[in-house]
PDB file of C-alpha atoms in Angstrom:
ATOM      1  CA  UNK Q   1       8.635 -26.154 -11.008  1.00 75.00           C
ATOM      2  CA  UNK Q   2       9.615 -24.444  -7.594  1.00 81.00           C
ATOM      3  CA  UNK Q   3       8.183 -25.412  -4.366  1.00 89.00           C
ATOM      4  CA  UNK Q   4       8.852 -24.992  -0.424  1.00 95.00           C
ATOM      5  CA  UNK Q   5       8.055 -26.519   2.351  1.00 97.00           C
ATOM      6  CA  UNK Q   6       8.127 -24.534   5.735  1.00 98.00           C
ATOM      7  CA  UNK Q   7       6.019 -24.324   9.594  1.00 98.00           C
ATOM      8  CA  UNK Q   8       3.486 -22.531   9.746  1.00 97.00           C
ATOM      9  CA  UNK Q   9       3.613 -21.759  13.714  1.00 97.00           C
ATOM     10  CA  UNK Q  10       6.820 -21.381  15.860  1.00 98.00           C
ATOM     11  CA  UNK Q  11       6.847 -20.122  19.683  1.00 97.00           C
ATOM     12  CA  UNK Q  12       9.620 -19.470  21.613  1.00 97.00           C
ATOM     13  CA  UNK Q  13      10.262 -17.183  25.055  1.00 97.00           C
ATOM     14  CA  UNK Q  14      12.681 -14.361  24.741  1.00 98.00           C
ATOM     15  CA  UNK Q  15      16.140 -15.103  24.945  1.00 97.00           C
ATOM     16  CA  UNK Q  16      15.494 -18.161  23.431  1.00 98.00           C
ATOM     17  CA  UNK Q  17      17.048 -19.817  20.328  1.00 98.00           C
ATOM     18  CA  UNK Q  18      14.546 -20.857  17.482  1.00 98.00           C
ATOM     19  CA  UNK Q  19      15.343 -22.767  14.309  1.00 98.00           C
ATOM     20  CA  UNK Q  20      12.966 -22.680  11.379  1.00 98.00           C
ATOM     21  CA  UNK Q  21      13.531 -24.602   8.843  1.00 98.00           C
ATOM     22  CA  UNK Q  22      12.377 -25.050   4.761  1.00 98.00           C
ATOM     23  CA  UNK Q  23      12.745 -27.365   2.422  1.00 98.00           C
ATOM     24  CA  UNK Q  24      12.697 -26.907  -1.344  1.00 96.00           C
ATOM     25  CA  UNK Q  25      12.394 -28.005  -5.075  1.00 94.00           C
ATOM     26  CA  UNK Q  26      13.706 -26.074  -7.833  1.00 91.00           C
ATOM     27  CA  UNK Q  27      14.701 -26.524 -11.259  1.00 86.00           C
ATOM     28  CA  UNK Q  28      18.171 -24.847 -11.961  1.00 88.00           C
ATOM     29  CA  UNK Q  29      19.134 -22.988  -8.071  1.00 90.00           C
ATOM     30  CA  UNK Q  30      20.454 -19.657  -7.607  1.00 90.00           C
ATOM     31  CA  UNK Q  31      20.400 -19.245  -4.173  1.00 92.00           C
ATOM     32  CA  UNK Q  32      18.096 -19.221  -0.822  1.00 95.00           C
ATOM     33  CA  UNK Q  33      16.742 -16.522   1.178  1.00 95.00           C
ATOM     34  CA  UNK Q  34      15.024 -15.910   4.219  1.00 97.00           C
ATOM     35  CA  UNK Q  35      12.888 -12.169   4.338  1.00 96.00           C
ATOM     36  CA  UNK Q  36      11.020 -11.138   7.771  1.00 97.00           C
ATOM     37  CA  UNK Q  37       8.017  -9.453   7.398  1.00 97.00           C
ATOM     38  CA  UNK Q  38       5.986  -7.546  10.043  1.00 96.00           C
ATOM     39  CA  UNK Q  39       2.164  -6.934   9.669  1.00 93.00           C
ATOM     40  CA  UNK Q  40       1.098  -4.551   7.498  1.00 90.00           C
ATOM     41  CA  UNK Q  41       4.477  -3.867   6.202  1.00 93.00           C
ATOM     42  CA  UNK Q  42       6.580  -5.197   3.547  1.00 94.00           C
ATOM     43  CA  UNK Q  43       9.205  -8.465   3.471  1.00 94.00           C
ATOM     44  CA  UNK Q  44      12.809  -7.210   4.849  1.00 93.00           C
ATOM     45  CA  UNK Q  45      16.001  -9.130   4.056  1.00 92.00           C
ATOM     46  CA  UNK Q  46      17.592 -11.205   6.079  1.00 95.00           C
ATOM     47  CA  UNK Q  47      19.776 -13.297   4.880  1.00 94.00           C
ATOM     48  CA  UNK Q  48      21.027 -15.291   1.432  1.00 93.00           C
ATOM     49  CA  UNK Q  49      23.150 -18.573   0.864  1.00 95.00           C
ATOM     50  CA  UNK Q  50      24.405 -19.302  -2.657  1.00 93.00           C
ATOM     51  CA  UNK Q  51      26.840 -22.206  -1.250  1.00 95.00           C
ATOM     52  CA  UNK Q  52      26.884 -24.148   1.464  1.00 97.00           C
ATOM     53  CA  UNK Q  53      27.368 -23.413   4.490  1.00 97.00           C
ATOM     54  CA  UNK Q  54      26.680 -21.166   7.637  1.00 97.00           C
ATOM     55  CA  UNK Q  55      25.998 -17.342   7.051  1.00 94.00           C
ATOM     56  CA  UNK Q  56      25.695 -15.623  10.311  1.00 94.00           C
ATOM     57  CA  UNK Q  57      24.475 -11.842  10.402  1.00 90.00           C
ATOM     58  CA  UNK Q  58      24.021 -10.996  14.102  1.00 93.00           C
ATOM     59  CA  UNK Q  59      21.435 -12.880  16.148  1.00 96.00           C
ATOM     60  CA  UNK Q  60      20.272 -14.163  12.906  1.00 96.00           C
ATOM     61  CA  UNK Q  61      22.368 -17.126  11.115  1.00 97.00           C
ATOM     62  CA  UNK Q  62      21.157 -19.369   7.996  1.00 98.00           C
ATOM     63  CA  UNK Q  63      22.298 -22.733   6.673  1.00 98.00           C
ATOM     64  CA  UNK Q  64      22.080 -23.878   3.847  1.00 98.00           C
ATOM     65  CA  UNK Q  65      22.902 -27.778   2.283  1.00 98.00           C
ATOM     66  CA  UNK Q  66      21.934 -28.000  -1.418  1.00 97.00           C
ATOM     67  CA  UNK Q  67      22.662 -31.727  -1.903  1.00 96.00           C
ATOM     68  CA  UNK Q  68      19.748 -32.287   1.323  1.00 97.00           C
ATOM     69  CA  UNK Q  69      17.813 -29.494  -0.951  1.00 97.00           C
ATOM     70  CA  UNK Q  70      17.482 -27.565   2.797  1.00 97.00           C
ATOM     71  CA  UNK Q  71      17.925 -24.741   4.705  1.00 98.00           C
ATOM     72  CA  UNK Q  72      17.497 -22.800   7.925  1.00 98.00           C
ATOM     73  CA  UNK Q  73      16.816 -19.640   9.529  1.00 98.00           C
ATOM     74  CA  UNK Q  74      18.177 -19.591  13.412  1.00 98.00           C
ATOM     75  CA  UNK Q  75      16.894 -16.643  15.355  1.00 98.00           C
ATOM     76  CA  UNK Q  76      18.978 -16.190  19.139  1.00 97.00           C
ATOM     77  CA  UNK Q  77      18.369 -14.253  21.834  1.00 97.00           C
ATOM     78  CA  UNK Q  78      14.894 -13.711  20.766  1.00 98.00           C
ATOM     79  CA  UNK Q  79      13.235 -10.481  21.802  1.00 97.00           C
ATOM     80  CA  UNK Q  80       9.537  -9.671  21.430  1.00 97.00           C
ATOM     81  CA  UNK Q  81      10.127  -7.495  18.078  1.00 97.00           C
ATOM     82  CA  UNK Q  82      11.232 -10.784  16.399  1.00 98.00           C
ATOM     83  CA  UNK Q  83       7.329 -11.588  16.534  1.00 98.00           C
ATOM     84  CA  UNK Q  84       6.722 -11.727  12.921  1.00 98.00           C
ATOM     85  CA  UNK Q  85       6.424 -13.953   9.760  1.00 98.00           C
ATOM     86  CA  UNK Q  86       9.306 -15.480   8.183  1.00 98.00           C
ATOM     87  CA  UNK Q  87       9.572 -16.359   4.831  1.00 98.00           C
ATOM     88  CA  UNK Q  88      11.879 -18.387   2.561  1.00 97.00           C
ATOM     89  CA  UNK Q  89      12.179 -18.337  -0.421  1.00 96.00           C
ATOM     90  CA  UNK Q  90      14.214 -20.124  -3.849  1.00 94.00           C
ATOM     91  CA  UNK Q  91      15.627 -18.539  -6.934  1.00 91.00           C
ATOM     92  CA  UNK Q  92      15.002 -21.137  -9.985  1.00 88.00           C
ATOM     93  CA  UNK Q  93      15.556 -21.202 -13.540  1.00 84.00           C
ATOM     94  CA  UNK Q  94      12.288 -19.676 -15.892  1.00 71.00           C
ATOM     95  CA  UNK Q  95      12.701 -19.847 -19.129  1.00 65.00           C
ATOM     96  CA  UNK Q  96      15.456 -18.369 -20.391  1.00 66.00           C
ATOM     97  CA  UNK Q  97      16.053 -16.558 -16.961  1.00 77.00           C
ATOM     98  CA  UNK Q  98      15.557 -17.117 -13.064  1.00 82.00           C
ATOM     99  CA  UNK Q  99      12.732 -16.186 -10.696  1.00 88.00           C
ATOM    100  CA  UNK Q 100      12.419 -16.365  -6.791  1.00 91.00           C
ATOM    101  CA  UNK Q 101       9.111 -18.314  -4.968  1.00 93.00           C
ATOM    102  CA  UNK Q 102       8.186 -18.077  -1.974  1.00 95.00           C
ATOM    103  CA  UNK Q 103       7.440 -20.439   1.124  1.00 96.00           C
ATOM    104  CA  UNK Q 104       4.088 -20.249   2.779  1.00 96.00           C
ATOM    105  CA  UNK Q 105       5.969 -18.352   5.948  1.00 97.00           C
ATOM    106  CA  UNK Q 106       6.351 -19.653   9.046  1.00 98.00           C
ATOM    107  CA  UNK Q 107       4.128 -17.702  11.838  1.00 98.00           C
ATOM    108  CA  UNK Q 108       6.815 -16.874  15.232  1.00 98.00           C
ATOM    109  CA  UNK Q 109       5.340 -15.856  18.014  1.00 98.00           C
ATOM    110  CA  UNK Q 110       7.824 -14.761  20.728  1.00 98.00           C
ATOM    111  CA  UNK Q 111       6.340 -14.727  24.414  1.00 96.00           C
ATOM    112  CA  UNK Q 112       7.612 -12.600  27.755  1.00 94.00           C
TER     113      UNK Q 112
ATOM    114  CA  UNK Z   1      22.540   0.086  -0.642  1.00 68.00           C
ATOM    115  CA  UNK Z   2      20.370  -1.851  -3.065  1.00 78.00           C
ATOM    116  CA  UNK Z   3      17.409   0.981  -2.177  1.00 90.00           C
ATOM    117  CA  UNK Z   4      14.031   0.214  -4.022  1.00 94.00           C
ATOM    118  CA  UNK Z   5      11.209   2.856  -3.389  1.00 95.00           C
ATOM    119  CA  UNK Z   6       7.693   2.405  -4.340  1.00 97.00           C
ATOM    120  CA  UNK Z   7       5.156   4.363  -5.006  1.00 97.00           C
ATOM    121  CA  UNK Z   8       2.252   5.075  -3.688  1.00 98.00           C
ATOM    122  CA  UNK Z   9       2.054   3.286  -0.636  1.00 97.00           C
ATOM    123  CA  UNK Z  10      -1.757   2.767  -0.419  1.00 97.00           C
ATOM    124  CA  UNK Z  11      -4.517   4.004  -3.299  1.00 97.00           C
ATOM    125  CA  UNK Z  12      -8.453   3.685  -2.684  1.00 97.00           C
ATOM    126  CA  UNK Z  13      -9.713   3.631  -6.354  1.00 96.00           C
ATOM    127  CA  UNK Z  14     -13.199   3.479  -7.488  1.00 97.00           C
ATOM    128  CA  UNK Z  15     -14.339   0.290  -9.590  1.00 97.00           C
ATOM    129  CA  UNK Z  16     -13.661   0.559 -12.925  1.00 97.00           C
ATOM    130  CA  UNK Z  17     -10.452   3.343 -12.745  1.00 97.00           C
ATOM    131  CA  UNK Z  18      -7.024   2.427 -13.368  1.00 97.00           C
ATOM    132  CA  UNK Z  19      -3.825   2.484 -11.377  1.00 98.00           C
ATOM    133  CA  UNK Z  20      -0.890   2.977 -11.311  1.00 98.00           C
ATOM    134  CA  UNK Z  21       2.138   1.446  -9.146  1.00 98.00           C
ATOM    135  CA  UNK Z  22       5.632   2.762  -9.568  1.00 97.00           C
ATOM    136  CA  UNK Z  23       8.995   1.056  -8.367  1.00 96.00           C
ATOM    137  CA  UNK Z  24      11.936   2.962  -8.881  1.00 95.00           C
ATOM    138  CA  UNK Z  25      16.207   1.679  -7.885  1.00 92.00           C
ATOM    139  CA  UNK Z  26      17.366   3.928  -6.221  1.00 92.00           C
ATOM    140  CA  UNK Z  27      21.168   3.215  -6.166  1.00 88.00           C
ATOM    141  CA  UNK Z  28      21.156   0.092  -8.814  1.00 87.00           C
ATOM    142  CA  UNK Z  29      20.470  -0.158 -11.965  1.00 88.00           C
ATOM    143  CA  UNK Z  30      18.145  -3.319 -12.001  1.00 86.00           C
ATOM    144  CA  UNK Z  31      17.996  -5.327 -15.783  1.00 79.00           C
ATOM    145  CA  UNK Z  32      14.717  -7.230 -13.604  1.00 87.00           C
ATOM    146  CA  UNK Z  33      12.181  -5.987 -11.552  1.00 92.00           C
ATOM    147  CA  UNK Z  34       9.446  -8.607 -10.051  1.00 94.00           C
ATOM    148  CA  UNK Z  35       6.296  -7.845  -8.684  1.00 97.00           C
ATOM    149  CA  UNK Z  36       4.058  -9.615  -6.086  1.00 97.00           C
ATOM    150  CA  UNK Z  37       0.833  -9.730  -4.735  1.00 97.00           C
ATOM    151  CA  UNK Z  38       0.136 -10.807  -1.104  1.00 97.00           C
ATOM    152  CA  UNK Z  39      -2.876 -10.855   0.202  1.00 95.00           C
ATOM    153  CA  UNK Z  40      -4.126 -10.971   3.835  1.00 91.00           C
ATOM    154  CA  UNK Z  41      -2.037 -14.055   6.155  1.00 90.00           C
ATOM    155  CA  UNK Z  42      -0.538 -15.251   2.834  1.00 94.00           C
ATOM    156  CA  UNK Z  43       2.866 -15.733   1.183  1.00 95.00           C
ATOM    157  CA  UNK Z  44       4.058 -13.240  -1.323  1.00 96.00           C
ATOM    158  CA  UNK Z  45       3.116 -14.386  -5.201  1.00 96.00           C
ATOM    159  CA  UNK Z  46       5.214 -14.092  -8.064  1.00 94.00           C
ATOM    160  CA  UNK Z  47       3.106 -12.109 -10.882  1.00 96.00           C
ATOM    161  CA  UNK Z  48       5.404 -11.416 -13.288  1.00 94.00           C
ATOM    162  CA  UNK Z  49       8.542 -10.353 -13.886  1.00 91.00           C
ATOM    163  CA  UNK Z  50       9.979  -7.655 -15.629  1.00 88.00           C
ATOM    164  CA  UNK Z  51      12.757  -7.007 -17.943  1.00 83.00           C
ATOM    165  CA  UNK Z  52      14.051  -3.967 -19.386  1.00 82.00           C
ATOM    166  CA  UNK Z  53      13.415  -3.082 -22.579  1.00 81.00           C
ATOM    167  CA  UNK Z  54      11.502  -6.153 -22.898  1.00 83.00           C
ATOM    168  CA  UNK Z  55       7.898  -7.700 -22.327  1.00 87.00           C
ATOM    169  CA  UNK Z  56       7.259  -8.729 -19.055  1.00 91.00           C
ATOM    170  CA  UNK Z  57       6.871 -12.236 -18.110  1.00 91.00           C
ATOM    171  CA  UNK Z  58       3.672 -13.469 -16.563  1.00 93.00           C
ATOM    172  CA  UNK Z  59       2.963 -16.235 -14.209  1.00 93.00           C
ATOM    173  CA  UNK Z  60       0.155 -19.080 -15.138  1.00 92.00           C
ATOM    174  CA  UNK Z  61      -3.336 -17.253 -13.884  1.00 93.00           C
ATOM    175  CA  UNK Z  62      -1.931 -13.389 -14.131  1.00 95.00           C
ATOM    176  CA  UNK Z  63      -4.333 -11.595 -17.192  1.00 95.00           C
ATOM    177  CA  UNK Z  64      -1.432  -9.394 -18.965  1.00 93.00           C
ATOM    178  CA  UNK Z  65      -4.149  -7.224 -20.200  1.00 95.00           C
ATOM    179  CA  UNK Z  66      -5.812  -6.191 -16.463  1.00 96.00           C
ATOM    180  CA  UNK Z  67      -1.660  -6.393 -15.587  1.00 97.00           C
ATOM    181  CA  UNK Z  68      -0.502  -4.333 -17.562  1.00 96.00           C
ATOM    182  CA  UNK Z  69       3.790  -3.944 -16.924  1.00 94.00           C
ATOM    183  CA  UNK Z  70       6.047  -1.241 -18.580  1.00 91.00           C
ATOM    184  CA  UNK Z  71       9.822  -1.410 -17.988  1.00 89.00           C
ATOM    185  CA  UNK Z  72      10.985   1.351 -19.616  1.00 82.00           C
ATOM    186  CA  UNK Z  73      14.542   1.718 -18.218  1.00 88.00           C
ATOM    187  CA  UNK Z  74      17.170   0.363 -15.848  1.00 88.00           C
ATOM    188  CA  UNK Z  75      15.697   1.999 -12.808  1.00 91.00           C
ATOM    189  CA  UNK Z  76      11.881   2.228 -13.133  1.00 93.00           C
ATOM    190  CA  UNK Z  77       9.003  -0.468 -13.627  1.00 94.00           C
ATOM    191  CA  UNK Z  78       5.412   0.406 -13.245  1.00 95.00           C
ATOM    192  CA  UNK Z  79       2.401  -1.714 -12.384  1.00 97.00           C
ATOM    193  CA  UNK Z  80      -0.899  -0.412 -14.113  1.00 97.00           C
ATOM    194  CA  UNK Z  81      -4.240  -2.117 -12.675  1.00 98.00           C
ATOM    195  CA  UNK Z  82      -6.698  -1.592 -15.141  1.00 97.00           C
ATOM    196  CA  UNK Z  83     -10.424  -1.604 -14.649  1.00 97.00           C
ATOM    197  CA  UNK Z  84     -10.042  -2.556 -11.314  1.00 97.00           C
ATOM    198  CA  UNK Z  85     -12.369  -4.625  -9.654  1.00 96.00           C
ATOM    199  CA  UNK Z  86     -12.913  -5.022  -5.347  1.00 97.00           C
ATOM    200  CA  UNK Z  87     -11.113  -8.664  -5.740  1.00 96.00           C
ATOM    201  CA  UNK Z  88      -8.323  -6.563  -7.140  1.00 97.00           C
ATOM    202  CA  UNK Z  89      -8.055  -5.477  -3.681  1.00 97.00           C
ATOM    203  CA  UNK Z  90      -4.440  -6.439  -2.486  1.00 97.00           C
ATOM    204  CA  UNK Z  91      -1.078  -5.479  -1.325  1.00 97.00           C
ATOM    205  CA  UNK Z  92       1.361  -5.060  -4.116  1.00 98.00           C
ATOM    206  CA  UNK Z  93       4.929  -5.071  -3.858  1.00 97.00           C
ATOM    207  CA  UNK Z  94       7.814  -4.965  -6.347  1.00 96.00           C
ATOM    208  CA  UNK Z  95      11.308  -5.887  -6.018  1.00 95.00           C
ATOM    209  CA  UNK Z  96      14.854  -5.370  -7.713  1.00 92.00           C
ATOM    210  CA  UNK Z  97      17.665  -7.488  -7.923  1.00 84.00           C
ATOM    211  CA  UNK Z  98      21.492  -6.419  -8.058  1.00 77.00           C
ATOM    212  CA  UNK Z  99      22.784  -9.394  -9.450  1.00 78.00           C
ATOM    213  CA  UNK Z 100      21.417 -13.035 -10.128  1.00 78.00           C
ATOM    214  CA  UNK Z 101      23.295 -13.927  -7.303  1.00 80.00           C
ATOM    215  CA  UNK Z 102      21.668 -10.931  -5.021  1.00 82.00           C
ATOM    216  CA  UNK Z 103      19.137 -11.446  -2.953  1.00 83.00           C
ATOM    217  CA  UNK Z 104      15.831  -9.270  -3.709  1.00 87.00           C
ATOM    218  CA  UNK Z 105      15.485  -5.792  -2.563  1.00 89.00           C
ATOM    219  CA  UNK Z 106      11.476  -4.874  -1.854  1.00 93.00           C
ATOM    220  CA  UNK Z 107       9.920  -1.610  -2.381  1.00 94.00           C
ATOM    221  CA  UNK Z 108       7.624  -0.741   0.687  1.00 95.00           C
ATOM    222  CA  UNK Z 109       4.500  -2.082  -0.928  1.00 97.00           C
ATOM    223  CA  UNK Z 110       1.213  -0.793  -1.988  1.00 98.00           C
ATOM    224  CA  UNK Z 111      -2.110  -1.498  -0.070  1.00 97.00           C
ATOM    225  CA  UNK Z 112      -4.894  -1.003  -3.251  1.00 98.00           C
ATOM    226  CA  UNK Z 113      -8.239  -1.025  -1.853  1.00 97.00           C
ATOM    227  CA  UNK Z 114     -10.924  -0.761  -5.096  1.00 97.00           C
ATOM    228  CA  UNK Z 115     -14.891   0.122  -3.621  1.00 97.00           C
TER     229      UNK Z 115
END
């Protein structure tokens, strides 16, 4: 089966670098992705790693080591809209196809 | 690119009435579709996913006939709640892929309330 393992509570203070971090079990992997979502609204992409590796997009960068089954989502220069839920989330093999599960999401709270 | 839309955004249905969720690609043509259920301060969670042309797959506790999923072509997948019950109550949300190698698009969502 599929599972991850992320925090469930980050704070940080604007302008500040945060790291989250997930770890994961999959049968068969496809790739990892982190999605932001905002309350009341729906998951956003952020950012995907097939291969290892650093893939930076902005102030948001994500790592990912598939032999240490890991990854990470690092958030700089935090500003106060950044205060939202992050989620990863694996692509496995089903059954004569693939499916994507997600992490529990990790909580950030960004402060003045 | 990679646009999914979904449709309608929120629904208040009585007990006992169907509904129905659509998902449409807008600039892809998506073989899979997957749709989610989230409710309140939880993750997102895989229901089932759908294949054109094809049944949809369900995950372990999802009833395929309360579920019911119709994939009828490359760029639309519906969601039907049938009989739906307050515990139904939930925020939907379907997503596309472009690739097994893509990561998934999302659709805005749809907040169901059933009295």
């Amino acid at each position: 089966g599929q599972s991850l393992e992320q925090p469930s509570e980050v704070t940080a203070v604007e302008g500040a670098i945060v790291q989250i971090n997930c770890t994961y079990q999959t049968s068969g992997f496809y790739g990892l992705s982190w999605y932001q979502q905002h309350d009341g609204g729906a998951p956003t992409f952020l950012s995907y790693n097939a291969l290892d590796g650093l893939e930076e997009t902005g102030r948001f960068s994500s790592f990912l080591s598939r032999s240490d089954s890991y990854g990470y989502l690092l958030l700089q220069e935090l500003q106060m809209k950044d205060s939202a839920s992050y989620f990863c989330a694996v692509r496995g093999s089903l059954a004569g196809g693939f499916k994507t599960i997600f992490g529990a999401g990790t909580r950030l709270f960004v402060k003045a | 690119g990679a646009v999914v839309s979904q449709h309608p955004s929120w629904v208040i249905c009585k007990s006992g009435t169907s509904v129905k969720i659509e998902c449409r690609s807008l600039d892809f043509q998506a073989t899979t579709m997957f749709w989610y259920r989230q409710f309140p301060k939880q993750s997102l969670m895989l229901m089932a996913t759908s294949n054109e042309g094809s049944k949809a797959t369900y995950e372990q506790g999802v009833e395929k006939d309360k579920f019911l999923i119709n994939h009828a072509s490359l760029t639309l997948s519906t969601l039907t709640v049938t009989s739906a019950h307050p515990e139904d109550s939930s925020f939907y949300i379907c997503s596309a892929l472009n690739g097994v190698y893509s990561p998934l698009h999302f659709g805005n969502g749809t907040r169901l309330t059933v009295t």
